Coordinates of C-alpha atoms and ligand atoms in Angstrom, one line a residue:
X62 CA 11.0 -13.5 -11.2
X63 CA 13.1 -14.6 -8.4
X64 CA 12.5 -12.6 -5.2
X65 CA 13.4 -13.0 -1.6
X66 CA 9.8 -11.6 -0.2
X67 CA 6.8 -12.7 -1.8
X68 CA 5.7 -9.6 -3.9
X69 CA 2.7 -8.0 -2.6
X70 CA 0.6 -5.8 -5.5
X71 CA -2.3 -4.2 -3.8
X72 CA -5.1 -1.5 -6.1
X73 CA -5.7 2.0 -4.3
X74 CA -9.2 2.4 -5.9
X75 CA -9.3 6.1 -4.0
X76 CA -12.8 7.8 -3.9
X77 CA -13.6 6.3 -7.3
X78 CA -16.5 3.4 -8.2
X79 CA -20.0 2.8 -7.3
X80 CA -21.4 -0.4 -6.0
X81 CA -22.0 -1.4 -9.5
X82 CA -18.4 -0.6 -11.1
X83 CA -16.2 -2.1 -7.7
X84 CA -18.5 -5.3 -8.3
X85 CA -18.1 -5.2 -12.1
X86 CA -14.4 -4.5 -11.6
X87 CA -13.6 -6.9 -8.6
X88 CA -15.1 -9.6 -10.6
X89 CA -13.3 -9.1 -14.1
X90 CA -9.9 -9.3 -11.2
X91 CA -11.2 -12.4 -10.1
X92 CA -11.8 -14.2 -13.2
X93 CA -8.6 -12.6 -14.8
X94 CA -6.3 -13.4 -11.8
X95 CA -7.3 -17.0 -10.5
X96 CA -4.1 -18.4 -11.5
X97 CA -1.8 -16.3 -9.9
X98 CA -0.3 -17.7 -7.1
X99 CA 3.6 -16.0 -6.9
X100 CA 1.9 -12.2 -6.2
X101 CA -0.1 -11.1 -2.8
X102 CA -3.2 -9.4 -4.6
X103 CA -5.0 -6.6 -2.7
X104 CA -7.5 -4.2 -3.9
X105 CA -8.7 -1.5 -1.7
X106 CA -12.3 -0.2 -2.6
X107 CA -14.0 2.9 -1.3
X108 CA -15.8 2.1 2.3
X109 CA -19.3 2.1 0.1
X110 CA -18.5 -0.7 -1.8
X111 CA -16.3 -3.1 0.7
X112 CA -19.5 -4.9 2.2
X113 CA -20.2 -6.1 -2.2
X114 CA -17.1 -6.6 -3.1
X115 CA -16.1 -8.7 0.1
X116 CA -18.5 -11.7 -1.5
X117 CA -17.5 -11.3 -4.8
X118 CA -13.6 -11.9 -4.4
X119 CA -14.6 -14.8 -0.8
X120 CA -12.8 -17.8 -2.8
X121 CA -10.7 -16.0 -4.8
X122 CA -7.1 -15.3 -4.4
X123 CA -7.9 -11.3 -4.2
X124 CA -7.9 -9.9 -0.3
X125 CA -9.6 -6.8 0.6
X126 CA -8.1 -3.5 2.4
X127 CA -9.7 -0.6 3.6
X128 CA -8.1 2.8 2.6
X129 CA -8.1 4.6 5.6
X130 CA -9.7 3.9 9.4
X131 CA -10.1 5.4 12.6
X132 CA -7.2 5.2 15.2
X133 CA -10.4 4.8 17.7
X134 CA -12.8 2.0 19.1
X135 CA -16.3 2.5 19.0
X136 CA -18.4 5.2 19.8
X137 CA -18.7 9.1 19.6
X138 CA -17.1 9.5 16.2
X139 CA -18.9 11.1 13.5
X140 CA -18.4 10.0 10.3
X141 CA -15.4 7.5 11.4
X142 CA -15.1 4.1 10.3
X143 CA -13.5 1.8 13.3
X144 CA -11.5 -1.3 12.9
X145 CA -13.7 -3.7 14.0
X146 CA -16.4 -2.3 11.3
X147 CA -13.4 -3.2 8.5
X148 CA -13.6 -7.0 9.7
X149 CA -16.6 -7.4 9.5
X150 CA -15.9 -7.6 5.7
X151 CA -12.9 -10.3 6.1
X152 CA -10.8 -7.0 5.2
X153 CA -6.8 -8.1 5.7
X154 CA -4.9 -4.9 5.0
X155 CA -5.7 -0.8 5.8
X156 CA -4.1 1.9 3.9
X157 CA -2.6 4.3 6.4
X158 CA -0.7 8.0 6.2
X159 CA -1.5 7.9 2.4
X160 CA -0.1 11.1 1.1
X161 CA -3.6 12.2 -0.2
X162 CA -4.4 12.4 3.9
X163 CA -1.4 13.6 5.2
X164 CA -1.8 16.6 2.7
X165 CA -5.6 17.0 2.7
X166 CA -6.3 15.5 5.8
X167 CA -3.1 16.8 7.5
X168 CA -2.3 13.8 9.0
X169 CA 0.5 13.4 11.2
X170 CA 3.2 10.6 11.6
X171 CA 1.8 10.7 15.6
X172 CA -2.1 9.9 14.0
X173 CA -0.7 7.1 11.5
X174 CA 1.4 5.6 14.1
X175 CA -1.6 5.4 16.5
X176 CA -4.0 4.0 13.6
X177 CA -1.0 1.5 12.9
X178 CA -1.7 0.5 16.6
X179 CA -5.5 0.2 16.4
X180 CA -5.1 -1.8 13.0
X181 CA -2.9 -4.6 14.8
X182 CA -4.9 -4.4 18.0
X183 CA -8.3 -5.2 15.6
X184 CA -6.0 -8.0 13.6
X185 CA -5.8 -5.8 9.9
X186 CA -2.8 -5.5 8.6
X187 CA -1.2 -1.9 7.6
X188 CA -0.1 -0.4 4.7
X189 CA 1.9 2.5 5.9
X190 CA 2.6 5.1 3.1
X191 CA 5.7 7.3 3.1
X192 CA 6.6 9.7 0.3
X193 CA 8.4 13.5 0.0
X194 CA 7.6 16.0 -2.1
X195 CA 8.9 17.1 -5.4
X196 CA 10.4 20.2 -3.8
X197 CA 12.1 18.2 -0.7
X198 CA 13.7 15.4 -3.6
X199 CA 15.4 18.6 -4.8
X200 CA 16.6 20.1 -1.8
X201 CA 18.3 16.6 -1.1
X202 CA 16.0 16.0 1.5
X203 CA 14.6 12.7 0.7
X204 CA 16.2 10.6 3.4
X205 CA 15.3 13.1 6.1
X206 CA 12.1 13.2 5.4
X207 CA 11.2 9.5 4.5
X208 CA 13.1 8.7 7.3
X209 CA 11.3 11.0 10.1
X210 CA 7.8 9.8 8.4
X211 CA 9.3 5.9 9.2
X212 CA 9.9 6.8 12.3
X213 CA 7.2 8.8 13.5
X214 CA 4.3 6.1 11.9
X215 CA 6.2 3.3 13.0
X216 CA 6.8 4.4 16.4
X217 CA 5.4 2.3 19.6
X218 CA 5.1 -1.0 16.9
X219 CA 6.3 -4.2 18.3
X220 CA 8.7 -6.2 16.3
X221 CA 5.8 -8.7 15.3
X222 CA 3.9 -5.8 14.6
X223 CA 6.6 -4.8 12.4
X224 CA 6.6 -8.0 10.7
X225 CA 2.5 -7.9 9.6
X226 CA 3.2 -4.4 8.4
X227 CA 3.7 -3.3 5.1
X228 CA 5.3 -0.2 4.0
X229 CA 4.7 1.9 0.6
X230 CA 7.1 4.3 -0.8
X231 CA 5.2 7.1 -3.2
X232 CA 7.4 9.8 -4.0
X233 CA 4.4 12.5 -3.9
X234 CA 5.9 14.2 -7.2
X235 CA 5.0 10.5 -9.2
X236 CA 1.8 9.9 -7.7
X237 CA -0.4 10.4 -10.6
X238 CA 1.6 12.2 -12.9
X239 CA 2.6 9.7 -15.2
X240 CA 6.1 10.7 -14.0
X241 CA 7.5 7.4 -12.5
X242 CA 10.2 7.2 -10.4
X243 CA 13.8 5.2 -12.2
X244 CA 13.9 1.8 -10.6
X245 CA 17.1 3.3 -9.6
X246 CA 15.8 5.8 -7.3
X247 CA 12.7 3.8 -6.0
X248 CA 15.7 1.1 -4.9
X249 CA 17.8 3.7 -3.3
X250 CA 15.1 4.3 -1.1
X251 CA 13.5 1.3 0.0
X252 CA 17.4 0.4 0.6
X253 CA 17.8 3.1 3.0
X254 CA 14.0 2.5 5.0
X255 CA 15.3 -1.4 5.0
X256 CA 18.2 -0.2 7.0
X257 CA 16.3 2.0 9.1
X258 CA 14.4 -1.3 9.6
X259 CA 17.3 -2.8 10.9
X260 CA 18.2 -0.1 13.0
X261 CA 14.3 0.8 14.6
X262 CA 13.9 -3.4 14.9
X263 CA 16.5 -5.6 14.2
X264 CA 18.2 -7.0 10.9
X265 CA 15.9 -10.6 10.4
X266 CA 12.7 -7.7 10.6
X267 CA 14.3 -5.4 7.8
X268 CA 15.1 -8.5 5.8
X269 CA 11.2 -9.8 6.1
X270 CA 9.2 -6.9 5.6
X271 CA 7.5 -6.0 2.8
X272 CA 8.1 -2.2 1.1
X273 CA 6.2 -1.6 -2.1
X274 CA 6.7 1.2 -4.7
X275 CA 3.5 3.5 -5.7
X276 CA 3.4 6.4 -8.1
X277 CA 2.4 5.5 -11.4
X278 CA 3.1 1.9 -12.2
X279 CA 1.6 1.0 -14.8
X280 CA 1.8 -2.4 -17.0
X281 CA 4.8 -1.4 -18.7
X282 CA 7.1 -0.1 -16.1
X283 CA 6.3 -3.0 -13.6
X284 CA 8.7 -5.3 -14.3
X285 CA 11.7 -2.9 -14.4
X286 CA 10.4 -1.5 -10.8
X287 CA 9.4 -4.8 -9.2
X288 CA 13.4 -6.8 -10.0
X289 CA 14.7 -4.2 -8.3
X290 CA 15.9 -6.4 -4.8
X291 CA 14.3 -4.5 -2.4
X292 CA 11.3 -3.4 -4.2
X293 CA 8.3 -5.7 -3.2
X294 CA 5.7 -4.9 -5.0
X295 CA 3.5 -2.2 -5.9
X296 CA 0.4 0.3 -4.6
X297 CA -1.3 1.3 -7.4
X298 CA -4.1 4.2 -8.4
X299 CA -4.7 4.6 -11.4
X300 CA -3.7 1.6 -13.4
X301 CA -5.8 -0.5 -10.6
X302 CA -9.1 1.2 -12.1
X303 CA -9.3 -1.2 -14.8
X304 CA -9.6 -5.2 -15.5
X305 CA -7.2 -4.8 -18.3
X306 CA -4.4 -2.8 -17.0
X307 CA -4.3 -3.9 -13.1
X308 CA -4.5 -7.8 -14.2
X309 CA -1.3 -7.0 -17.0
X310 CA 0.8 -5.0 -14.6
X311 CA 0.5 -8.1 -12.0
X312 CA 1.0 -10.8 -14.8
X313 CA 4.2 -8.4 -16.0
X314 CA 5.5 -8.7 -12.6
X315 CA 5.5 -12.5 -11.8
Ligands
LIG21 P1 -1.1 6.4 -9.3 O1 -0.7 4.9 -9.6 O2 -2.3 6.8 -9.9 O3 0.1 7.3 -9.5 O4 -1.3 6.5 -7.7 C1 -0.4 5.9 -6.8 C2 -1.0 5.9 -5.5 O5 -1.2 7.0 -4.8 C3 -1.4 4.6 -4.8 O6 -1.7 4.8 -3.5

């Protein structure tokens, strides 16, 4: 497929795996993968399992990302996970704002834009996630509230910031129900955040950046959602839990 950003697939493994299963899995990606050189490959492990699975994928073509981290340094933080801690595993990219933690977590566009912050200051590379609910695509609310969410996590990043960041569009109502959103409608959105892009930064930033479609891709939908022109690549769950499926829906892609 002919695209004008390099697609970027990246697996959300969410608080799934053992130590065992993210090495058994990570490997299988590894073997299955080696040839691909047209798709950025992520996968995103739990914390546990980061410090394993950062030797097993070391000369592979597979980077590491964290799924969530502090927006602090060290020090007096129970239970927190800084991002100096993340490098020490050669992680490249951090989930941030995922919808899970803006809904269980209650996580605000002001705490994703400061752990944006943190994640360039420590060298990682976010993933910001933005999304609405089922009940806010109905009201006709999608723009406002994608757009508010861009804003608000984006806010205080510099324009090379910008550029090492990548965004994630999951429409809440398709993240693990099966229920996909059309190509159609994932490309009406990540049209209008690219213009926001334009307008927050500047039009050569819009054009560069990276915004990839989650909410259950899975090997067969892939293609249809990935040649849409701004969609640029994919954040997936479930389908990333499996060998077989994640290494398909990144083959279907290319
Ligand atoms: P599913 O692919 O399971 O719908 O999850 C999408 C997601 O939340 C990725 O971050």
């Amino acid at each position: 497929m002919d695209k004008e950003r390099k697609l970027i697939i990246a697996g959300n493994w969410k608080m799934n795996k053992t130590v065992a299963e993210s090495l058994d899995l990570a490997s299988g990606l590894v073997r299955e993968l080696k040839d691909v050189k047209e798709v950025d490959i992520a996968i995103c492990p739990p914390f546990t399992a980061l410090s394993e699975v950062s030797k097993a994928v070391i000369d592979s073509n597979i980077r590491l990302g964290a799924q969530n981290m502090s927006q602090n340094g060290y020090g007096a933080h129970t239970g927190e996970i800084a991002a100096g801690m993340l490098k020490e595993f050669s992680t490249k990219y951090v989930i941030l704002g995922h919808s899970e933690r803006r809904e269980y977590q209650r996580e605000s566009d002001e705490l994703i834009a400061a752990k944006a912050k943190a994640a360039h200051e420590a060298g990682l590379k976010p993933i910001v996630c933005v999304g609405e609910q089922l009940e806010e695509r109905e009201a006709g609310k999608t723009e406002d509230i994608v757009g508010t969410q861009v804003r608000g996590s984006l806010a205080g990043l510099t324009t090379e910031e910008m550029l090492g960041t990548v965004i994630a569009y999951e429409p809440v109502w398709a993240i693990g129900t099966g229920k996909t959103a059309t190509a159609g409608q994932a490309q009406e959105v990540h049209a209008f955040i690219r213009n926001l892009l334009a307008e927050l930064f500047d039009a050569d930033t819009a054009k560069a950046v990276r915004i990839q479609y989650g909410g259950s891709v899975k090997p067969d939908n892939a293609r249809e959602l990935m040649s849409q022109p701004d969609v640029d690549g994919a954040l997936v769950g479930g389908a990333s839990l499996d060998v077989r499926n994640f290494s398909e829906l990144i083959k279907n892609s290319i």
